[in-house]
PDB file of N, CA and C in Angstrom:
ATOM      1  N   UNK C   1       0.852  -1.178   0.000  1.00 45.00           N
ATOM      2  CA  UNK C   1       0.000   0.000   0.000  1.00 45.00           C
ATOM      3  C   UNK C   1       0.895   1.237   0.000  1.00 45.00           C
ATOM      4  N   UNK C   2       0.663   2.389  -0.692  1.00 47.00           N
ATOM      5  CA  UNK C   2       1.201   3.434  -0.879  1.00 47.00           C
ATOM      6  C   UNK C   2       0.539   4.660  -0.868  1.00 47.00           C
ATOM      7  N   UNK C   3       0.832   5.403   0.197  1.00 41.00           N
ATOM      8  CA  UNK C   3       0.549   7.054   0.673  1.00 41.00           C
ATOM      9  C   UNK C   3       0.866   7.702   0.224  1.00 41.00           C
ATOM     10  N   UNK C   4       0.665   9.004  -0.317  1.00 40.00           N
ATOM     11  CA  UNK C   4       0.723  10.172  -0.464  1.00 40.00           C
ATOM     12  C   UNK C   4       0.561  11.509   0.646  1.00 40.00           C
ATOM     13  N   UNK C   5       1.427  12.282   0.939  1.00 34.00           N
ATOM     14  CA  UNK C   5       1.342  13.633   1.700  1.00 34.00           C
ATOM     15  C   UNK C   5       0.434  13.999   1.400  1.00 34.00           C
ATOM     16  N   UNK C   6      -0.644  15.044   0.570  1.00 42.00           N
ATOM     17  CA  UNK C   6      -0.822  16.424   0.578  1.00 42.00           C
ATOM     18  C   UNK C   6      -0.194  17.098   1.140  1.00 42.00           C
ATOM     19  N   UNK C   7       0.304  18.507   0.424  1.00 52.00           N
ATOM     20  CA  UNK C   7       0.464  19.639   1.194  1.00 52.00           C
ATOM     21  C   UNK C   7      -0.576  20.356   2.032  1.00 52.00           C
ATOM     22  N   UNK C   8      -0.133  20.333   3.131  1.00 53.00           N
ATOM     23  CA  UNK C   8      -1.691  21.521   4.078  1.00 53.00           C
ATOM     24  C   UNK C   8      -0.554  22.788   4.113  1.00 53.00           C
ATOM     25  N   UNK C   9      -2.108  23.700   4.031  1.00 60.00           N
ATOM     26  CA  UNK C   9      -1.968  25.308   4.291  1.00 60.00           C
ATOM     27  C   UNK C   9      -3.307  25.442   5.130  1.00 60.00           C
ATOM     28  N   UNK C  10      -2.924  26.842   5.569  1.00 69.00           N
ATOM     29  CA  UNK C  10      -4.338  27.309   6.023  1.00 69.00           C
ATOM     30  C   UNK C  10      -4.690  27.708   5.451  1.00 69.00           C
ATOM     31  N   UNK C  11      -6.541  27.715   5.595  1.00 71.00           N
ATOM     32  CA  UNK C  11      -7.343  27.898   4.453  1.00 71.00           C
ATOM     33  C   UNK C  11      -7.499  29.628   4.507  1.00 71.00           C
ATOM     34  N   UNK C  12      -7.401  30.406   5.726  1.00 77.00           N
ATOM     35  CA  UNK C  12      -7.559  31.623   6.314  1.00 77.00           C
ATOM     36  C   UNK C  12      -6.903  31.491   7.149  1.00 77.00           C
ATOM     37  N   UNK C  13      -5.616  31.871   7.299  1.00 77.00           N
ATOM     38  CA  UNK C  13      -4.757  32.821   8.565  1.00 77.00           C
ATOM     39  C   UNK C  13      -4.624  33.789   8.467  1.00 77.00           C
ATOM     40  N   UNK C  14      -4.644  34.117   9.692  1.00 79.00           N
ATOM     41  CA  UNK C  14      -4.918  35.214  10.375  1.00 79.00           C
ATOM     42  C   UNK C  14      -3.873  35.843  11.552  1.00 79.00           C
ATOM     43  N   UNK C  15      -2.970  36.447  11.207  1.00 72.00           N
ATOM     44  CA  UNK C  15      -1.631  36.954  12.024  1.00 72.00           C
ATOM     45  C   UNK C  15      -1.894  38.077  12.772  1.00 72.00           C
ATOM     46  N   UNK C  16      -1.681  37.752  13.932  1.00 71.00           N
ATOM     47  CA  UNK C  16      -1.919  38.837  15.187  1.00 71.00           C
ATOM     48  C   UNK C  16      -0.705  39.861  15.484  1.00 71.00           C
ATOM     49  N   UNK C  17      -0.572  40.750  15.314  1.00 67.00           N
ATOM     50  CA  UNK C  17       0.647  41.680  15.662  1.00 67.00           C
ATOM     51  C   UNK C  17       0.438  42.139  17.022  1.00 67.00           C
ATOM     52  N   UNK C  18       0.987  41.479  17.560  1.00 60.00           N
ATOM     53  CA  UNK C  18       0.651  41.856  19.436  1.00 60.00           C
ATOM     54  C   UNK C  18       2.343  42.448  19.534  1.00 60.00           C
ATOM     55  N   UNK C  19       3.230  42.223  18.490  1.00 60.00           N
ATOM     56  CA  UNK C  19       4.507  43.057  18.986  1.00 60.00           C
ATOM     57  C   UNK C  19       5.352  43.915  17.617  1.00 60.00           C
ATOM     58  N   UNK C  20       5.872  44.421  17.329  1.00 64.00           N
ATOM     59  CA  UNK C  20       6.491  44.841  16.433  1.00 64.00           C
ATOM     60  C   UNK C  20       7.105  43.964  15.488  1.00 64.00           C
ATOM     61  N   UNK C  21       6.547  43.375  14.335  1.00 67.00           N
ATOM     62  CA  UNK C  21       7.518  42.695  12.821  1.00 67.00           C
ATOM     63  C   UNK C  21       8.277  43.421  11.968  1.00 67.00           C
ATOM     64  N   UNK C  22       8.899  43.187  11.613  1.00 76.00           N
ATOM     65  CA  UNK C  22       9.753  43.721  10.826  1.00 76.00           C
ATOM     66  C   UNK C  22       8.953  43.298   9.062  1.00 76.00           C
ATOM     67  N   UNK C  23       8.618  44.267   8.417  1.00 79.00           N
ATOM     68  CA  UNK C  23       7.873  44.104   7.998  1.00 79.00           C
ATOM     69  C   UNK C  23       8.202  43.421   6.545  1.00 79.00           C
ATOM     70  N   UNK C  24       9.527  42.927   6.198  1.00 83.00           N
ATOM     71  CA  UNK C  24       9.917  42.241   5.064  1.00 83.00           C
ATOM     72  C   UNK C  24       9.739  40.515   6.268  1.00 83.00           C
ATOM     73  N   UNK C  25       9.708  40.187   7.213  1.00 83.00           N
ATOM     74  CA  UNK C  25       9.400  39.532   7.295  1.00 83.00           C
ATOM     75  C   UNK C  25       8.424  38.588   7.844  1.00 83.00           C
ATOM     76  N   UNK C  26       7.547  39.731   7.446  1.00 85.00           N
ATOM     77  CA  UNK C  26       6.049  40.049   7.537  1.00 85.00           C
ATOM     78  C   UNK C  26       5.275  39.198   5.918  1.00 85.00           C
ATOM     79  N   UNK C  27       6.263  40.077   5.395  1.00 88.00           N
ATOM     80  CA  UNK C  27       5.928  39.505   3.747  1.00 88.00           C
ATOM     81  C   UNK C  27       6.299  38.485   3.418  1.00 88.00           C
ATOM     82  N   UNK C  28       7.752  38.008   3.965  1.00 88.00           N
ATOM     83  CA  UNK C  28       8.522  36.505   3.761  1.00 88.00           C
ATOM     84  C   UNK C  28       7.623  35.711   3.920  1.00 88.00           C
ATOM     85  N   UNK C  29       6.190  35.673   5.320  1.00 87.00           N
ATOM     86  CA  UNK C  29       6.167  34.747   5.618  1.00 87.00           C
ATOM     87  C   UNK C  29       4.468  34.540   5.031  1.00 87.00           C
ATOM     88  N   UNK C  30       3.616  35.851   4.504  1.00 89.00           N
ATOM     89  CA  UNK C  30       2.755  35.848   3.598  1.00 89.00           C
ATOM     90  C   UNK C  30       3.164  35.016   2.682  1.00 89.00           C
ATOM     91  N   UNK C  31       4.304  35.230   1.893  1.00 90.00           N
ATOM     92  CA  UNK C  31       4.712  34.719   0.512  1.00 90.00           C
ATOM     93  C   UNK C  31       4.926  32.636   0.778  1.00 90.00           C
ATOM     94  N   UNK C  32       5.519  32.434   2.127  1.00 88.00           N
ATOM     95  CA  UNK C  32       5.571  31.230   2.567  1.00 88.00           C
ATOM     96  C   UNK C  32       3.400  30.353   2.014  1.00 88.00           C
ATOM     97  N   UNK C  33       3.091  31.718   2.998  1.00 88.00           N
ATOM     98  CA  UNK C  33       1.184  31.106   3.105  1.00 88.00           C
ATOM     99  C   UNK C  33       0.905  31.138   1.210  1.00 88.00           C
ATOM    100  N   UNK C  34       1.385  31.728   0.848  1.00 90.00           N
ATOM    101  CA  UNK C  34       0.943  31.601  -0.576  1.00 90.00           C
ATOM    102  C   UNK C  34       1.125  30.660  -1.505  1.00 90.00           C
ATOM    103  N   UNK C  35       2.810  30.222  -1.139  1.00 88.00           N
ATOM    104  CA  UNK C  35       3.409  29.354  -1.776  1.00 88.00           C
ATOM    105  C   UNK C  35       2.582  27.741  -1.421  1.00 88.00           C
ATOM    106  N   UNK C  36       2.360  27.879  -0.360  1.00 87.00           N
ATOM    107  CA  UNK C  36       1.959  26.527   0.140  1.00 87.00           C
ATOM    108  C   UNK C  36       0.283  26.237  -0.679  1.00 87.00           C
ATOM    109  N   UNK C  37       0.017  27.634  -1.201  1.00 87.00           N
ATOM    110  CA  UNK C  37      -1.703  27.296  -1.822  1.00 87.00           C
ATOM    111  C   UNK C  37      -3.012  28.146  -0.748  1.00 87.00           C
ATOM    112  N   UNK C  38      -2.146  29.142  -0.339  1.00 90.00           N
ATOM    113  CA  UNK C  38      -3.272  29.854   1.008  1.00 90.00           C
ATOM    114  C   UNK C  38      -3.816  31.130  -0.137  1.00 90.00           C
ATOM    115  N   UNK C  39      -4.965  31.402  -0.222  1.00 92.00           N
ATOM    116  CA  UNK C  39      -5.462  32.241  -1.089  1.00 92.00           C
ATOM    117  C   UNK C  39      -5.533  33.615  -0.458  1.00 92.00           C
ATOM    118  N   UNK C  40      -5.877  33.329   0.852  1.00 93.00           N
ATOM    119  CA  UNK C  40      -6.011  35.038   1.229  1.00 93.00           C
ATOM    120  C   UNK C  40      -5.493  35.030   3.083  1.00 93.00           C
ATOM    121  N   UNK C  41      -4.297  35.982   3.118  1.00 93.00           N
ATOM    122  CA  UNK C  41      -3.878  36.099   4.364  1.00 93.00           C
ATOM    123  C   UNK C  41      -4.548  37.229   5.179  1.00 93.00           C
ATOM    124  N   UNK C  42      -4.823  37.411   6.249  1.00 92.00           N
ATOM    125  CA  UNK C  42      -5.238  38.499   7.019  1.00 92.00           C
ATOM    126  C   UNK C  42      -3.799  39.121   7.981  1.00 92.00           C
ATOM    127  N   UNK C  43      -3.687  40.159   8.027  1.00 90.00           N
ATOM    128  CA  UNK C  43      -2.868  40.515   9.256  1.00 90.00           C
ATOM    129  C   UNK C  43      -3.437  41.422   9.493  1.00 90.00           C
ATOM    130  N   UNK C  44      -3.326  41.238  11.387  1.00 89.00           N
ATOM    131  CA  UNK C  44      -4.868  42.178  11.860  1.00 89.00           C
ATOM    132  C   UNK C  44      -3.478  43.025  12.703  1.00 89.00           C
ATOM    133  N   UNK C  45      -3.737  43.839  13.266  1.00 84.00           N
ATOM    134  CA  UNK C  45      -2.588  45.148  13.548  1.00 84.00           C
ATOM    135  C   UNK C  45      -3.333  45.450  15.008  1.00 84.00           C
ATOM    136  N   UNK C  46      -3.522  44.921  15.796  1.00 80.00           N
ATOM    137  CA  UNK C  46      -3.992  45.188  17.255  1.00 80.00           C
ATOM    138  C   UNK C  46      -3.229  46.312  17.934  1.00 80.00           C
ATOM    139  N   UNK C  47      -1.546  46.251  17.737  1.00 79.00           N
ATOM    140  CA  UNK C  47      -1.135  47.188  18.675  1.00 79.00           C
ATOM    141  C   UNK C  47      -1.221  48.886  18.469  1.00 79.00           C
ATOM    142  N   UNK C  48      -1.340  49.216  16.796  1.00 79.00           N
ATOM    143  CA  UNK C  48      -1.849  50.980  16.715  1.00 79.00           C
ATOM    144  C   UNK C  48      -2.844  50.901  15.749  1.00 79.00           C
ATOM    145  N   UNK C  49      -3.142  50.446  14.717  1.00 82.00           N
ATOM    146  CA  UNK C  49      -3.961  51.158  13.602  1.00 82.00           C
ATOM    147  C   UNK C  49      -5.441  50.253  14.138  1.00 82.00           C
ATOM    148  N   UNK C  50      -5.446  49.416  14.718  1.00 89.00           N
ATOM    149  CA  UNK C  50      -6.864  48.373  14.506  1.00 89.00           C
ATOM    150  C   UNK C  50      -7.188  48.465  13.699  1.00 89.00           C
ATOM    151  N   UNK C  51      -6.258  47.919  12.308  1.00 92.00           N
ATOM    152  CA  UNK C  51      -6.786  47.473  11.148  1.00 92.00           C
ATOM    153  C   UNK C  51      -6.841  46.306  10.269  1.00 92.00           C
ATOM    154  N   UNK C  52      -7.517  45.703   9.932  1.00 94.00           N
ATOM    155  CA  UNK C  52      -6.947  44.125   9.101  1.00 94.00           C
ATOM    156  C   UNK C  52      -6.760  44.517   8.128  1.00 94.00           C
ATOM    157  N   UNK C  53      -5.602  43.912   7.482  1.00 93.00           N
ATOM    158  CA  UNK C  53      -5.108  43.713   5.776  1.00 93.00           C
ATOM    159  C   UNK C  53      -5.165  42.737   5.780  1.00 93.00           C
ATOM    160  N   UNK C  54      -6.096  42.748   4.031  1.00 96.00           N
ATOM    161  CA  UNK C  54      -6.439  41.634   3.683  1.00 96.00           C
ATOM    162  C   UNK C  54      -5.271  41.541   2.533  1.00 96.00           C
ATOM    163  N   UNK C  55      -4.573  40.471   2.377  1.00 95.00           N
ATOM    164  CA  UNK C  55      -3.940  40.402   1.501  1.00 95.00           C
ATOM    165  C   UNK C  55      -4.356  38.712   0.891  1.00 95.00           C
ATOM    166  N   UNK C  56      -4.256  38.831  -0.475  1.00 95.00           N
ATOM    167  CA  UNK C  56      -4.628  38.114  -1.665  1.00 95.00           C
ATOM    168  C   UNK C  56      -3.387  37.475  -2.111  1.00 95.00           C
ATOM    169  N   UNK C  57      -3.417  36.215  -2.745  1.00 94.00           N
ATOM    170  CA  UNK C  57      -2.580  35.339  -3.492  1.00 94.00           C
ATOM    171  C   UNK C  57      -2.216  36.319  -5.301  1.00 94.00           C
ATOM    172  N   UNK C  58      -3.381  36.653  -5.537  1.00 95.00           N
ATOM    173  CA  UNK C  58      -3.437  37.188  -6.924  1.00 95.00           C
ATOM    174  C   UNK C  58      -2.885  38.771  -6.792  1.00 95.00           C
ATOM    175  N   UNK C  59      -2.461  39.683  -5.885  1.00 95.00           N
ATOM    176  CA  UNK C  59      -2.026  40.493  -5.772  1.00 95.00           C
ATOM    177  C   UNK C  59      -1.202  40.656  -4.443  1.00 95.00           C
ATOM    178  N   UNK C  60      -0.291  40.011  -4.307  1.00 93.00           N
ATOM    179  CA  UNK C  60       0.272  40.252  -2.675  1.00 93.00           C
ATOM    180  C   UNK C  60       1.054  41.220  -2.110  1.00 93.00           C
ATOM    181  N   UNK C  61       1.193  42.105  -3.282  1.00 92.00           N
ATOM    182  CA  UNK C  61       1.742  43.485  -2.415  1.00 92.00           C
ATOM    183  C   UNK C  61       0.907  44.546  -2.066  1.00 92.00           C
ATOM    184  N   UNK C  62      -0.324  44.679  -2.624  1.00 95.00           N
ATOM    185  CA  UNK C  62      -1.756  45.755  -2.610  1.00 95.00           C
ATOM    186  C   UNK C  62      -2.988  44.873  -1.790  1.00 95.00           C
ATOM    187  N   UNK C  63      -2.465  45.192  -0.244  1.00 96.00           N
ATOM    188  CA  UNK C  63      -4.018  44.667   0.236  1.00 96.00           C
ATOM    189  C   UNK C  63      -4.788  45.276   0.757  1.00 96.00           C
ATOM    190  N   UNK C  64      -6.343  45.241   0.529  1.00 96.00           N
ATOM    191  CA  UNK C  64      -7.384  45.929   1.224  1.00 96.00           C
ATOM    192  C   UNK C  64      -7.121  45.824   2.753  1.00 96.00           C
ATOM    193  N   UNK C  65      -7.708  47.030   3.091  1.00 96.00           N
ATOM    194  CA  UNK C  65      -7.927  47.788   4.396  1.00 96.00           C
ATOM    195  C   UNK C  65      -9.024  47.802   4.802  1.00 96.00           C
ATOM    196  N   UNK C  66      -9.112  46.791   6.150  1.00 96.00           N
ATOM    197  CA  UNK C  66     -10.430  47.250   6.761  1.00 96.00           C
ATOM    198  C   UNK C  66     -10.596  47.690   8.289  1.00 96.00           C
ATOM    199  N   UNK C  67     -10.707  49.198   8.297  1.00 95.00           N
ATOM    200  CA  UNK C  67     -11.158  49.132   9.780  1.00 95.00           C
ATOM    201  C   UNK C  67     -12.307  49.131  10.309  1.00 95.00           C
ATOM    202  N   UNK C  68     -11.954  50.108  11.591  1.00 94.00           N
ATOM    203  CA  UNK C  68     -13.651  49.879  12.722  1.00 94.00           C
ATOM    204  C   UNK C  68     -15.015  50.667  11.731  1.00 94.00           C
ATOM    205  N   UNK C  69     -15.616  50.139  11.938  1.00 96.00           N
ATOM    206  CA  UNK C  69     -16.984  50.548  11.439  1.00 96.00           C
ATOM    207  C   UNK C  69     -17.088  49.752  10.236  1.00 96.00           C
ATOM    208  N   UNK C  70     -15.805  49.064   9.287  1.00 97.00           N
ATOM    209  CA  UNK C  70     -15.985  48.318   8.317  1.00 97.00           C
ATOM    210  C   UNK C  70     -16.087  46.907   8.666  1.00 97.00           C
ATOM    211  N   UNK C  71     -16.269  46.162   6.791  1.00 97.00           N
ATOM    212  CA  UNK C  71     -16.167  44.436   7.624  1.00 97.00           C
ATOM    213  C   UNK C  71     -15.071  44.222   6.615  1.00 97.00           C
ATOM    214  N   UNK C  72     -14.676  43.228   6.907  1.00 96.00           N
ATOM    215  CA  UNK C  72     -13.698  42.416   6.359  1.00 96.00           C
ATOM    216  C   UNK C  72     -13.848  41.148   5.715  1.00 96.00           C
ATOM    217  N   UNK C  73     -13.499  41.116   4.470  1.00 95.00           N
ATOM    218  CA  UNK C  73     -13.946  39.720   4.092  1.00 95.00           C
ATOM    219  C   UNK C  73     -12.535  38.910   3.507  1.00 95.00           C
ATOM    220  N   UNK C  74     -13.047  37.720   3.144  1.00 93.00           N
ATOM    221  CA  UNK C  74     -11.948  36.948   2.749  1.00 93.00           C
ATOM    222  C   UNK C  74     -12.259  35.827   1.112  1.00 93.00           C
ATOM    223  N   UNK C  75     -12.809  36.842   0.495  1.00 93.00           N
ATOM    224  CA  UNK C  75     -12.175  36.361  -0.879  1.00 93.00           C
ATOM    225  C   UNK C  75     -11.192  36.241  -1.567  1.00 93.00           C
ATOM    226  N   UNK C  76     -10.647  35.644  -2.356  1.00 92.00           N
ATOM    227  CA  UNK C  76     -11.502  34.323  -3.381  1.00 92.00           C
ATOM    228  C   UNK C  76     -11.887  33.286  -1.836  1.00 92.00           C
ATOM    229  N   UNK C  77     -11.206  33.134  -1.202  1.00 90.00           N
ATOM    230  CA  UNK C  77     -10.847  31.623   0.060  1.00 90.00           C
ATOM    231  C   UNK C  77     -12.351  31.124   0.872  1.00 90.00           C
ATOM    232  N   UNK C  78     -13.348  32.709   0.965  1.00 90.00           N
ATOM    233  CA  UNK C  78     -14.517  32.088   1.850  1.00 90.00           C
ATOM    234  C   UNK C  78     -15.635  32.908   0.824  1.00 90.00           C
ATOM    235  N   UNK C  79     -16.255  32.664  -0.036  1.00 91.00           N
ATOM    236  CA  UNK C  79     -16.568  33.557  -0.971  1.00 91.00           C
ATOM    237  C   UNK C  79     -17.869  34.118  -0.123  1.00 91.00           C
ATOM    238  N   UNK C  80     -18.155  35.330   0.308  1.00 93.00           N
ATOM    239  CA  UNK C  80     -19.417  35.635   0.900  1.00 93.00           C
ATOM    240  C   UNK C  80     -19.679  36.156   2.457  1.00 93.00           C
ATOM    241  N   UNK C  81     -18.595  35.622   2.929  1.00 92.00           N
ATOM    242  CA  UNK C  81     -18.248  36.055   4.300  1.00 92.00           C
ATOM    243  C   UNK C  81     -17.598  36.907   4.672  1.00 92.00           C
ATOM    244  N   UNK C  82     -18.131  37.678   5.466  1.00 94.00           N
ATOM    245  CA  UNK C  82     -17.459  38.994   5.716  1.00 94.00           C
ATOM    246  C   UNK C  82     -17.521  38.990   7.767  1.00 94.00           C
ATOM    247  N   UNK C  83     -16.706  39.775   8.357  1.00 93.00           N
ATOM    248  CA  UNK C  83     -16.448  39.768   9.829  1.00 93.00           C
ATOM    249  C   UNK C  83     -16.594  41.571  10.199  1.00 93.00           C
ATOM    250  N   UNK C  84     -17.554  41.679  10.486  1.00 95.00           N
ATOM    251  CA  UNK C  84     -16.961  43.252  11.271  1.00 95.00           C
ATOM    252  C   UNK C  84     -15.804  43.391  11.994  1.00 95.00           C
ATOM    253  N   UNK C  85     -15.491  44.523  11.819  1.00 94.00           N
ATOM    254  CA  UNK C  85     -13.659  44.718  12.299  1.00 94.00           C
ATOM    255  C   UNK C  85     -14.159  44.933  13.710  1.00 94.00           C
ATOM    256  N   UNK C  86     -15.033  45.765  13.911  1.00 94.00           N
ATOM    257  CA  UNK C  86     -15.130  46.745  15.915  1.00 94.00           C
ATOM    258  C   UNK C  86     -15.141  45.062  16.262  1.00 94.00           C
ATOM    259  N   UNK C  87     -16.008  43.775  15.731  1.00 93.00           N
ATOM    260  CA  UNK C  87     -15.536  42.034  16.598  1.00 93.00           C
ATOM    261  C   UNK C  87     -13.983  41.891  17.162  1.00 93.00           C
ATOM    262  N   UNK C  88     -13.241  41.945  16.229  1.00 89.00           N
ATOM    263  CA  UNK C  88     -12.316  41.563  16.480  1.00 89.00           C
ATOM    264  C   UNK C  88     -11.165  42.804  16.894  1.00 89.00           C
ATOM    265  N   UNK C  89     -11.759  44.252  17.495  1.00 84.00           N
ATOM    266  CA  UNK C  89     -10.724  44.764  18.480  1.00 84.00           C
ATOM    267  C   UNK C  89     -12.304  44.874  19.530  1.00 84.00           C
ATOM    268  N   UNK C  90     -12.397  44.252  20.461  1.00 77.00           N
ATOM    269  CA  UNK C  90     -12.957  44.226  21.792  1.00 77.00           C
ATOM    270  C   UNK C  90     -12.841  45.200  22.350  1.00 77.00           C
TER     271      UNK C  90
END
């Protein structure tokens, strides 16, 4: 009998900045989630802006901005779903 891996990615991650990144390797590690087959990364910015960037496989240097009072969604990866931002800064 003979197995095969798949590669796993996450289908939606979601990176918490609770401390200062350095922000090329911020991108290194987007470009890692991409490579592996992750369609859309979030990095949510808790410590000044409370904002999520949404960043995309099909454009990964230009990502939408969503803050408080907006929602956030995660296309192509969840087609339809969207999160209010004021949820996720408490």
């Amino acid at each position: 009998m003979q197995f095969t891996l798949k590669k796993i990615c996450p289908f939606l991650p979601a990176r918490l900045a609770f401390v200062e990144h350095n922000a090329a390797s911020m991108a290194e590690k987007r470009m890692d989630y991409f490579a592996a087959g992750t369609l859309v990364v979030w990095d949510v910015d808790v410590l000044r802006d409370e904002v999520v960037r949404v960043y995309r496989v099909s454009d990964p240097s230009h990502p939408t901005l969503s803050r408080r009072g907006e929602v956030a969604e995660a296309e192509p990866a969840l087609p339809g779903w969207t999160m209010p931002v004021d949820d996720i800064f408490l």
